[in-house]
PDB file of C-alpha atoms in Angstrom:
ATOM      1  CA  MET A 119      -1.792 -17.891  26.569  1.00  0.00           C
ATOM      2  CA  ALA A 120      -3.479 -20.125  23.737  1.00  0.00           C
ATOM      3  CA  PHE A 121      -1.516 -19.396  20.171  1.00  0.00           C
ATOM      4  CA  ALA A 122      -2.893 -20.083  17.113  1.00  0.00           C
ATOM      5  CA  ARG A 123      -1.339 -20.214  13.501  1.00  0.00           C
ATOM      6  CA  VAL A 124      -2.683 -16.964  11.505  1.00  0.00           C
ATOM      7  CA  CYS A 125      -0.336 -17.087   8.525  1.00  0.00           C
ATOM      8  CA  ALA A 126       2.937 -18.210   7.063  1.00  0.00           C
ATOM      9  CA  LEU A 127       5.484 -15.622   7.612  1.00  0.00           C
ATOM     10  CA  SER A 128       6.302 -15.545   4.024  1.00  0.00           C
ATOM     11  CA  GLU A 129       2.506 -14.345   3.175  1.00  0.00           C
ATOM     12  CA  LEU A 130       3.155 -11.077   4.833  1.00  0.00           C
ATOM     13  CA  GLU A 131       4.070  -8.220   2.862  1.00  0.00           C
ATOM     14  CA  GLU A 132       6.272  -5.321   4.582  1.00  0.00           C
ATOM     15  CA  ASP A 133       4.052  -2.948   5.905  1.00  0.00           C
ATOM     16  CA  THR A 134       0.976  -4.237   4.584  1.00  0.00           C
ATOM     17  CA  PRO A 135      -1.810  -5.440   7.139  1.00  0.00           C
ATOM     18  CA  LYS A 136      -3.301  -8.579   6.692  1.00  0.00           C
ATOM     19  CA  ARG A 137      -6.768  -9.255   8.480  1.00  0.00           C
ATOM     20  CA  ILE A 138      -7.411 -12.632  10.060  1.00  0.00           C
ATOM     21  CA  GLU A 139     -10.020 -13.220  12.510  1.00  0.00           C
ATOM     22  CA  LEU A 140      -9.271 -15.653  15.437  1.00  0.00           C
ATOM     23  CA  SER A 141     -11.858 -16.918  18.027  1.00  0.00           C
ATOM     24  CA  GLY A 142     -14.395 -14.226  16.928  1.00  0.00           C
ATOM     25  CA  THR A 143     -11.786 -11.269  17.172  1.00  0.00           C
ATOM     26  CA  PRO A 144     -11.220  -9.403  14.571  1.00  0.00           C
ATOM     27  CA  VAL A 145      -7.100  -8.812  14.081  1.00  0.00           C
ATOM     28  CA  ALA A 146      -4.827  -7.188  11.863  1.00  0.00           C
ATOM     29  CA  VAL A 147      -1.023  -8.758  11.381  1.00  0.00           C
ATOM     30  CA  VAL A 148       1.417  -6.275  10.509  1.00  0.00           C
ATOM     31  CA  ARG A 149       5.195  -7.027   9.152  1.00  0.00           C
ATOM     32  CA  THR A 150       7.466  -4.017   9.621  1.00  0.00           C
ATOM     33  CA  GLU A 151      10.622  -3.084  10.818  1.00  0.00           C
ATOM     34  CA  GLY A 152      12.075  -6.677  11.095  1.00  0.00           C
ATOM     35  CA  GLU A 153       8.953  -7.555  13.432  1.00  0.00           C
ATOM     36  CA  VAL A 154       5.432  -8.913  13.189  1.00  0.00           C
ATOM     37  CA  PHE A 155       2.682  -7.344  15.383  1.00  0.00           C
ATOM     38  CA  ALA A 156      -0.993  -8.050  16.024  1.00  0.00           C
ATOM     39  CA  ILE A 157      -3.389  -5.573  17.169  1.00  0.00           C
ATOM     40  CA  ASN A 158      -6.949  -5.356  17.296  1.00  0.00           C
ATOM     41  CA  ASP A 159      -8.594  -4.751  13.634  1.00  0.00           C
ATOM     42  CA  ILE A 160     -11.109  -2.105  14.682  1.00  0.00           C
ATOM     43  CA  CYS A 161     -10.416   1.677  15.135  1.00  0.00           C
ATOM     44  CA  SER A 162     -11.521   2.627  18.825  1.00  0.00           C
ATOM     45  CA  HIS A 163     -12.859   6.005  17.058  1.00  0.00           C
ATOM     46  CA  ALA A 164     -15.185   4.440  14.250  1.00  0.00           C
ATOM     47  CA  ASN A 165     -15.904   0.919  13.596  1.00  0.00           C
ATOM     48  CA  VAL A 166     -13.768   0.423  10.591  1.00  0.00           C
ATOM     49  CA  SER A 167     -11.156  -1.928   9.678  1.00  0.00           C
ATOM     50  CA  LEU A 168      -7.584  -0.985  10.400  1.00  0.00           C
ATOM     51  CA  SER A 169      -6.182  -3.543   7.891  1.00  0.00           C
ATOM     52  CA  GLU A 170      -7.301  -1.315   5.101  1.00  0.00           C
ATOM     53  CA  GLY A 171      -4.789   1.470   6.632  1.00  0.00           C
ATOM     54  CA  GLU A 172      -1.443   2.234   5.745  1.00  0.00           C
ATOM     55  CA  VAL A 173       1.445   1.670   7.746  1.00  0.00           C
ATOM     56  CA  GLU A 174       4.243   3.673   8.510  1.00  0.00           C
ATOM     57  CA  ASP A 175       7.200   4.025  11.214  1.00  0.00           C
ATOM     58  CA  CYS A 176       5.466   1.317  13.505  1.00  0.00           C
ATOM     59  CA  GLN A 177       1.961   3.035  13.120  1.00  0.00           C
ATOM     60  CA  ILE A 178      -1.225   1.820  11.441  1.00  0.00           C
ATOM     61  CA  GLU A 179      -3.322   4.149  10.427  1.00  0.00           C
ATOM     62  CA  CYS A 180      -7.158   4.304  10.263  1.00  0.00           C
ATOM     63  CA  TRP A 181      -8.198   5.384   6.923  1.00  0.00           C
ATOM     64  CA  LEU A 182     -11.578   7.044   7.429  1.00  0.00           C
ATOM     65  CA  HIS A 183     -10.631   9.911   9.957  1.00  0.00           C
ATOM     66  CA  GLY A 184      -6.614   9.252   9.899  1.00  0.00           C
ATOM     67  CA  SER A 185      -5.938   8.267  13.660  1.00  0.00           C
ATOM     68  CA  SER A 186      -2.927   6.313  13.778  1.00  0.00           C
ATOM     69  CA  PHE A 187      -2.378   3.524  16.226  1.00  0.00           C
ATOM     70  CA  ASP A 188       1.144   2.495  17.661  1.00  0.00           C
ATOM     71  CA  LEU A 189       1.641  -1.224  16.582  1.00  0.00           C
ATOM     72  CA  ARG A 190       3.587  -2.279  19.856  1.00  0.00           C
ATOM     73  CA  THR A 191       1.172  -0.835  22.406  1.00  0.00           C
ATOM     74  CA  GLY A 192      -2.330   0.353  20.416  1.00  0.00           C
ATOM     75  CA  LYS A 193      -2.088   3.768  21.806  1.00  0.00           C
ATOM     76  CA  PRO A 194      -3.504   6.286  19.252  1.00  0.00           C
ATOM     77  CA  SER A 195      -0.695   9.026  18.260  1.00  0.00           C
ATOM     78  CA  GLY A 196      -3.490  11.287  16.717  1.00  0.00           C
ATOM     79  CA  LEU A 197      -6.840  12.571  16.860  1.00  0.00           C
ATOM     80  CA  PRO A 198      -9.926  11.885  16.603  1.00  0.00           C
ATOM     81  CA  ALA A 199      -9.178   8.717  18.336  1.00  0.00           C
ATOM     82  CA  THR A 200      -8.292   8.780  21.816  1.00  0.00           C
ATOM     83  CA  ARG A 201      -8.832   5.301  23.026  1.00  0.00           C
ATOM     84  CA  PRO A 202      -6.323   2.574  22.412  1.00  0.00           C
ATOM     85  CA  VAL A 203      -6.956  -0.682  20.844  1.00  0.00           C
ATOM     86  CA  PRO A 204      -5.620  -4.206  21.947  1.00  0.00           C
ATOM     87  CA  VAL A 205      -2.628  -5.703  20.781  1.00  0.00           C
ATOM     88  CA  TYR A 206      -1.606  -9.155  20.923  1.00  0.00           C
ATOM     89  CA  PRO A 207       1.366 -11.412  21.505  1.00  0.00           C
ATOM     90  CA  VAL A 208       2.899 -12.776  18.588  1.00  0.00           C
ATOM     91  CA  GLN A 209       5.332 -15.845  18.440  1.00  0.00           C
ATOM     92  CA  ILE A 210       7.046 -16.762  15.025  1.00  0.00           C
ATOM     93  CA  GLN A 211       7.991 -20.681  14.758  1.00  0.00           C
ATOM     94  CA  GLY A 212       9.931 -21.330  11.803  1.00  0.00           C
ATOM     95  CA  ASP A 213       7.399 -19.843   8.845  1.00  0.00           C
ATOM     96  CA  ASP A 214       4.257 -20.057  11.016  1.00  0.00           C
ATOM     97  CA  VAL A 215       3.083 -17.066  12.418  1.00  0.00           C
ATOM     98  CA  LEU A 216       1.145 -17.512  15.798  1.00  0.00           C
ATOM     99  CA  VAL A 217      -0.745 -15.083  17.854  1.00  0.00           C
ATOM    100  CA  SER A 218      -3.001 -15.155  21.264  1.00  0.00           C
ATOM    101  CA  VAL A 219      -6.053 -13.287  21.802  1.00  0.00           C
ATOM    102  CA  THR A 220      -6.858 -15.304  25.070  1.00  0.00           C
ATOM    103  CA  GLN A 221      -5.524 -15.948  28.261  1.00  0.00           C
ATOM    104  CA  GLU A 222      -5.705 -19.391  30.111  1.00  0.00           C
ATOM    105  CA  SER A 223      -7.134 -19.026  33.476  1.00  0.00           C
TER     106      SER A 223
END
């Protein structure tokens, strides 16, 4: 997997998603419950940005229709969404947050 720096850990506010684009992929990076998660920023139900929603209990909520997605698995936990969204591996190196959205063959 190829990891790329997306931001500094100190730039991430607790429970406040940060939208980044990595290799053309929109990603919401979230610091919550002592961990950092990266999840695709597009809701699987409606084509809207998840990073504009709220984070609570390791879930990110789509602001438009209220579907929530688990930051660890991408699985929806509430309707109307029924399909998961991709999640991406995260590494922390010092103050750098690294995310991989691609796998090397």
